[in-house]
GROMACS .gro file of N, CA and C in nm:
model
  297
    1MET      N    1   7.625   8.758   8.096
    1MET     CA    2   7.702   8.881   8.087
    1MET      C    3   7.664   8.978   8.198
    2SER      N    4   7.536   8.989   8.230
    2SER     CA    5   7.494   9.084   8.333
    2SER      C    6   7.546   9.042   8.471
    3LYS      N    7   7.560   8.911   8.495
    3LYS     CA    8   7.615   8.865   8.623
    3LYS      C    9   7.762   8.905   8.636
    4LEU      N   10   7.833   8.899   8.526
    4LEU     CA   11   7.974   8.937   8.526
    4LEU      C   12   7.989   9.087   8.552
    5VAL      N   13   7.906   9.168   8.488
    5VAL     CA   14   7.911   9.313   8.508
    5VAL      C   15   7.873   9.347   8.652
    6PHE      N   16   7.771   9.281   8.705
    6PHE     CA   17   7.729   9.303   8.843
    6PHE      C   18   7.840   9.266   8.941
    7THR      N   19   7.904   9.154   8.920
    7THR     CA   20   8.014   9.110   9.007
    7THR      C   21   8.131   9.207   8.999
    8LEU      N   22   8.164   9.252   8.880
    8LEU     CA   23   8.273   9.348   8.863
    8LEU      C   24   8.240   9.481   8.932
    9ALA      N   25   8.117   9.526   8.919
    9ALA     CA   26   8.076   9.651   8.983
    9ALA      C   27   8.081   9.638   9.135
   10LEU      N   28   8.037   9.524   9.187
   10LEU     CA   29   8.041   9.500   9.331
   10LEU      C   30   8.185   9.500   9.383
   11CYS      N   31   8.274   9.436   9.309
   11CYS     CA   32   8.416   9.435   9.348
   11CYS      C   33   8.474   9.576   9.349
   12CYS      N   34   8.440   9.657   9.248
   12CYS     CA   35   8.490   9.795   9.242
   12CYS      C   36   8.440   9.876   9.361
   13ILE      N   37   8.314   9.857   9.397
   13ILE     CA   38   8.258   9.929   9.512
   13ILE      C   39   8.329   9.888   9.641
   14LEU      N   40   8.352   9.760   9.658
   14LEU     CA   41   8.421   9.712   9.778
   14LEU      C   42   8.564   9.764   9.787
   15VAL      N   43   8.635   9.764   9.675
   15VAL     CA   44   8.772   9.816   9.675
   15VAL      C   45   8.773   9.965   9.707
   16ALA      N   46   8.680  10.040   9.651
   16ALA     CA   47   8.672  10.184   9.680
   16ALA      C   48   8.643  10.208   9.827
   17GLN      N   49   8.555  10.127   9.885
   17GLN     CA   50   8.523  10.142  10.027
   17GLN      C   51   8.643  10.110  10.114
   18ILE      N   52   8.716  10.007  10.081
   18ILE     CA   53   8.835   9.970  10.158
   18ILE      C   54   8.940  10.080  10.151
   19LEU      N   55   8.962  10.135  10.032
   19LEU     CA   56   9.061  10.242  10.017
   19LEU      C   57   9.020  10.367  10.094
   20ALA      N   58   8.893  10.401  10.092
   20ALA     CA   59   8.844  10.517  10.167
   20ALA      C   60   8.856  10.493  10.316
   21GLN      N   61   8.828  10.372  10.360
   21GLN     CA   62   8.837  10.339  10.502
   21GLN      C   63   8.982  10.350  10.550
   22ASP      N   64   9.076  10.306  10.467
   22ASP     CA   65   9.217  10.314  10.502
   22ASP      C   66   9.259  10.459  10.525
   23ALA      N   67   9.219  10.549  10.435
   23ALA     CA   68   9.256  10.690  10.448
   23ALA      C   69   9.192  10.753  10.571
   24SER      N   70   9.066  10.724  10.596
   24SER     CA   71   9.000  10.784  10.713
   24SER      C   72   9.057  10.726  10.842
   25GLY      N   73   9.092  10.598  10.841
   25GLY     CA   74   9.153  10.536  10.959
   25GLY      C   75   9.287  10.599  10.990
   26ARG      N   76   9.367  10.623  10.888
   26ARG     CA   77   9.498  10.687  10.909
   26ARG      C   78   9.483  10.830  10.960
   27ARG      N   79   9.385  10.903  10.907
   27ARG     CA   80   9.361  11.040  10.956
   27ARG      C   81   9.322  11.038  11.103
   28PHE      N   82   9.236  10.943  11.142
   28PHE     CA   83   9.197  10.930  11.281
   28PHE      C   84   9.320  10.901  11.367
   29CYS      N   85   9.406  10.810  11.323
   29CYS     CA   86   9.527  10.775  11.399
   29CYS      C   87   9.623  10.894  11.408
   30ASP      N   88   9.631  10.972  11.300
   30ASP     CA   89   9.717  11.091  11.303
   30ASP      C   90   9.664  11.193  11.403
   31ARG      N   91   9.531  11.212  11.409
   31ARG     CA   92   9.473  11.304  11.507
   31ARG      C   93   9.497  11.254  11.650
   32LEU      N   94   9.482  11.125  11.670
   32LEU     CA   95   9.506  11.065  11.801
   32LEU      C   96   9.651  11.086  11.843
   33PHE      N   97   9.744  11.067  11.750
   33PHE     CA   98   9.886  11.088  11.775
   33PHE      C   99   9.914  11.234  11.809
   34ASP      N  100   9.854  11.326  11.734
   34ASP     CA  101   9.872  11.470  11.761
   34ASP      C  102   9.820  11.507  11.899
   35ASP      N  103   9.704  11.453  11.937
   35ASP     CA  104   9.649  11.478  12.071
   35ASP      C  105   9.742  11.426  12.179
   36CYS      N  106   9.796  11.309  12.157
   36CYS     CA  107   9.888  11.248  12.253
   36CYS      C  108  10.014  11.335  12.268
   37ARG      N  109  10.067  11.383  12.155
   37ARG     CA  110  10.189  11.466  12.159
   37ARG      C  111  10.164  11.597  12.234
   38ARG      N  112  10.044  11.654  12.221
   38ARG     CA  113  10.012  11.777  12.293
   38ARG      C  114  10.015  11.756  12.444
   39GLU      N  115   9.977  11.638  12.488
   39GLU     CA  116   9.973  11.608  12.632
   39GLU      C  117  10.102  11.546  12.684
   40GLU      N  118  10.198  11.524  12.596
   40GLU     CA  119  10.321  11.454  12.632
   40GLU      C  120  10.401  11.526  12.740
   41SER      N  121  10.399  11.657  12.739
   41SER     CA  122  10.476  11.732  12.839
   41SER      C  123  10.419  11.710  12.980
   42LYS      N  124  10.289  11.685  12.989
   42LYS     CA  125  10.225  11.662  13.118
   42LYS      C  126  10.235  11.517  13.162
   43VAL      N  127  10.219  11.426  13.067
   43VAL     CA  128  10.208  11.283  13.098
   43VAL      C  129  10.343  11.212  13.089
   44GLY      N  130  10.430  11.258  13.001
   44GLY     CA  131  10.559  11.194  12.981
   44GLY      C  132  10.563  11.112  12.854
   45THR      N  133  10.682  11.069  12.818
   45THR     CA  134  10.700  10.995  12.693
   45THR      C  135  10.697  10.844  12.714
   46GLU      N  136  10.699  10.800  12.839
   46GLU     CA  137  10.702  10.656  12.864
   46GLU      C  138  10.617  10.622  12.984
   47ASP      N  139  10.558  10.503  12.980
   47ASP     CA  140  10.486  10.448  13.094
   47ASP      C  141  10.526  10.300  13.106
   48ASP      N  142  10.463  10.228  13.196
   48ASP     CA  143  10.499  10.088  13.218
   48ASP      C  144  10.480  10.003  13.093
   49THR      N  145  10.371  10.026  13.022
   49THR     CA  146  10.342   9.947  12.903
   49THR      C  147  10.450   9.966  12.797
   50VAL      N  148  10.485  10.091  12.771
   50VAL     CA  149  10.587  10.120  12.670
   50VAL      C  150  10.722  10.067  12.715
   51GLY      N  151  10.752  10.081  12.843
   51GLY     CA  152  10.878  10.030  12.894
   51GLY      C  153  10.891   9.880  12.876
   52LEU      N  154  10.785   9.807  12.909
   52LEU     CA  155  10.786   9.662  12.891
   52LEU      C  156  10.794   9.624  12.743
   53PHE      N  157  10.720   9.695  12.659
   53PHE     CA  158  10.722   9.667  12.515
   53PHE      C  159  10.861   9.691  12.458
   54ASN      N  160  10.924   9.803  12.494
   54ASN     CA  161  11.059   9.832  12.446
   54ASN      C  162  11.159   9.729  12.497
   55ALA      N  163  11.146   9.689  12.623
   55ALA     CA  164  11.238   9.589  12.679
   55ALA      C  165  11.223   9.455  12.606
   56TYR      N  166  11.099   9.413  12.583
   56TYR     CA  167  11.074   9.287  12.514
   56TYR      C  168  11.129   9.291  12.371
   57CYS      N  169  11.094   9.396  12.297
   57CYS     CA  170  11.139   9.406  12.159
   57CYS      C  171  11.290   9.421  12.150
   58GLY      N  172  11.350   9.492  12.245
   58GLY     CA  173  11.495   9.508  12.247
   58GLY      C  174  11.568   9.375  12.269
   59ARG      N  175  11.506   9.287  12.348
   59ARG     CA  176  11.567   9.155  12.370
   59ARG      C  177  11.555   9.066  12.247
   60HIS      N  178  11.450   9.083  12.168
   60HIS     CA  179  11.425   8.994  12.055
   60HIS      C  180  11.469   9.050  11.921
   61ASP      N  181  11.503   9.177  11.917
   61ASP     CA  182  11.547   9.241  11.792
   61ASP      C  183  11.657   9.340  11.827
   62ARG      N  184  11.780   9.306  11.792
   62ARG     CA  185  11.891   9.394  11.833
   62ARG      C  186  11.892   9.526  11.757
   63ASN      N  187  11.811   9.539  11.652
   63ASN     CA  188  11.800   9.665  11.578
   63ASN      C  189  11.680   9.749  11.625
   64TRP      N  190  11.617   9.706  11.734
   64TRP     CA  191  11.497   9.775  11.782
   64TRP      C  192  11.530   9.918  11.824
   65LYS      N  193  11.450  10.013  11.775
   65LYS     CA  194  11.463  10.153  11.815
   65LYS      C  195  11.353  10.180  11.916
   66ARG      N  196  11.391  10.224  12.035
   66ARG     CA  197  11.293  10.250  12.141
   66ARG      C  198  11.187  10.349  12.091
   67ILE      N  199  11.063  10.324  12.128
   67ILE     CA  200  10.954  10.411  12.087
   67ILE      C  201  10.894  10.480  12.209
   68THR      N  202  10.825  10.589  12.184
   68THR     CA  203  10.759  10.663  12.292
   68THR      C  204  10.617  10.612  12.312
   69ARG      N  205  10.553  10.661  12.415
   69ARG     CA  206  10.415  10.625  12.444
   69ARG      C  207  10.324  10.665  12.328
   70CYS      N  208  10.345  10.784  12.275
   70CYS     CA  209  10.261  10.832  12.165
   70CYS      C  210  10.285  10.752  12.037
   71GLU      N  211  10.407  10.711  12.013
   71GLU     CA  212  10.434  10.628  11.896
   71GLU      C  213  10.364  10.493  11.909
   72LEU      N  214  10.361  10.438  12.030
   72LEU     CA  215  10.291  10.312  12.052
   72LEU      C  216  10.140  10.330  12.034
   73VAL      N  217  10.089  10.443  12.078
   73VAL     CA  218   9.946  10.473  12.058
   73VAL      C  219   9.916  10.478  11.908
   74ARG      N  220   9.999  10.547  11.833
   74ARG     CA  221   9.978  10.559  11.687
   74ARG      C  222   9.989  10.424  11.619
   75ALA      N  223  10.092  10.347  11.654
   75ALA     CA  224  10.110  10.216  11.593
   75ALA      C  225   9.994  10.123  11.626
   76SER      N  226   9.949  10.125  11.750
   76SER     CA  227   9.835  10.041  11.789
   76SER      C  228   9.710  10.080  11.712
   77CYS      N  229   9.689  10.208  11.694
   77CYS     CA  230   9.574  10.256  11.619
   77CYS      C  231   9.581  10.210  11.473
   78ILE      N  232   9.695  10.227  11.410
   78ILE     CA  233   9.712  10.187  11.270
   78ILE      C  234   9.694  10.036  11.256
   79LEU      N  235   9.754   9.961  11.346
   79LEU     CA  236   9.743   9.816  11.337
   79LEU      C  237   9.600   9.769  11.358
   80THR      N  238   9.527   9.835  11.446
   80THR     CA  239   9.390   9.794  11.476
   80THR      C  240   9.292   9.843  11.370
   81MET      N  241   9.296   9.972  11.339
   81MET     CA  242   9.193  10.031  11.254
   81MET      C  243   9.222  10.020  11.105
   82VAL      N  244   9.349  10.018  11.067
   82VAL     CA  245   9.382  10.021  10.925
   82VAL      C  246   9.423   9.883  10.875
   83ARG      N  247   9.514   9.820  10.947
   83ARG     CA  248   9.570   9.695  10.898
   83ARG      C  249   9.506   9.569  10.957
   84CYS      N  250   9.427   9.584  11.063
   84CYS     CA  251   9.366   9.467  11.130
   84CYS      C  252   9.473   9.361  11.158
   85ASP      N  253   9.578   9.403  11.224
   85ASP     CA  254   9.693   9.315  11.248
   85ASP      C  255   9.728   9.314  11.396
   86ASN      N  256   9.818   9.225  11.435
   86ASN     CA  257   9.862   9.213  11.574
   86ASN      C  258   9.971   9.314  11.606
   87GLY      N  259   9.985   9.346  11.733
   87GLY     CA  260  10.085   9.443  11.777
   87GLY      C  261  10.218   9.379  11.810
   88THR      N  262  10.278   9.312  11.713
   88THR     CA  263  10.411   9.253  11.733
   88THR      C  264  10.518   9.360  11.714
   89CYS      N  265  10.638   9.330  11.757
   89CYS     CA  266  10.748   9.425  11.741
   89CYS      C  267  10.767   9.462  11.594
   90LYS      N  268  10.766   9.362  11.508
   90LYS     CA  269  10.785   9.386  11.364
   90LYS      C  270  10.672   9.471  11.307
   91ASN      N  271  10.547   9.439  11.342
   91ASN     CA  272  10.434   9.514  11.290
   91ASN      C  273  10.433   9.659  11.340
   92VAL      N  274  10.469   9.678  11.466
   92VAL     CA  275  10.475   9.814  11.520
   92VAL      C  276  10.581   9.895  11.446
   93ALA      N  277  10.699   9.837  11.427
   93ALA     CA  278  10.807   9.907  11.356
   93ALA      C  279  10.764   9.941  11.213
   94GLU      N  280  10.698   9.847  11.145
   94GLU     CA  281  10.654   9.872  11.006
   94GLU      C  282  10.546   9.981  11.002
   95SER      N  283  10.457   9.981  11.099
   95SER     CA  284  10.349  10.081  11.097
   95SER      C  285  10.399  10.222  11.124
   96LEU      N  286  10.514  10.235  11.190
   96LEU     CA  287  10.568  10.368  11.221
   96LEU      C  288  10.658  10.422  11.111
   97ARG      N  289  10.690  10.340  11.012
   97ARG     CA  290  10.772  10.388  10.901
   97ARG      C  291  10.691  10.487  10.818
   98PRO      N  292  10.756  10.593  10.766
   98PRO     CA  293  10.682  10.688  10.681
   98PRO      C  294  10.635  10.618  10.555
   99ASN      N  295  10.521  10.663  10.504
   99ASN     CA  296  10.464  10.600  10.382
   99ASN      C  297  10.544  10.633  10.262
   0.00000   0.00000   0.00000
């Protein structure tokens, strides 16, 4: 019985840690996005990377909505820090949808 209680307690601790990490990761990504938006007037909304990404996704998904440099920064952050996922067109689009 004590092994079962210990295992259950360990699982609860791990789930709580994962949920807390998700929230802090999203807050970090939101701050990064806000910083990027503040500099957008100086740097611009698009660069070579975003242009190539939009061109690629536009060719492979006719419903693709072009994204800005800051949106790609936010999506990359969410995919890396929160979801531990790849930066595919589909994943980027899903990560930018409102919760």
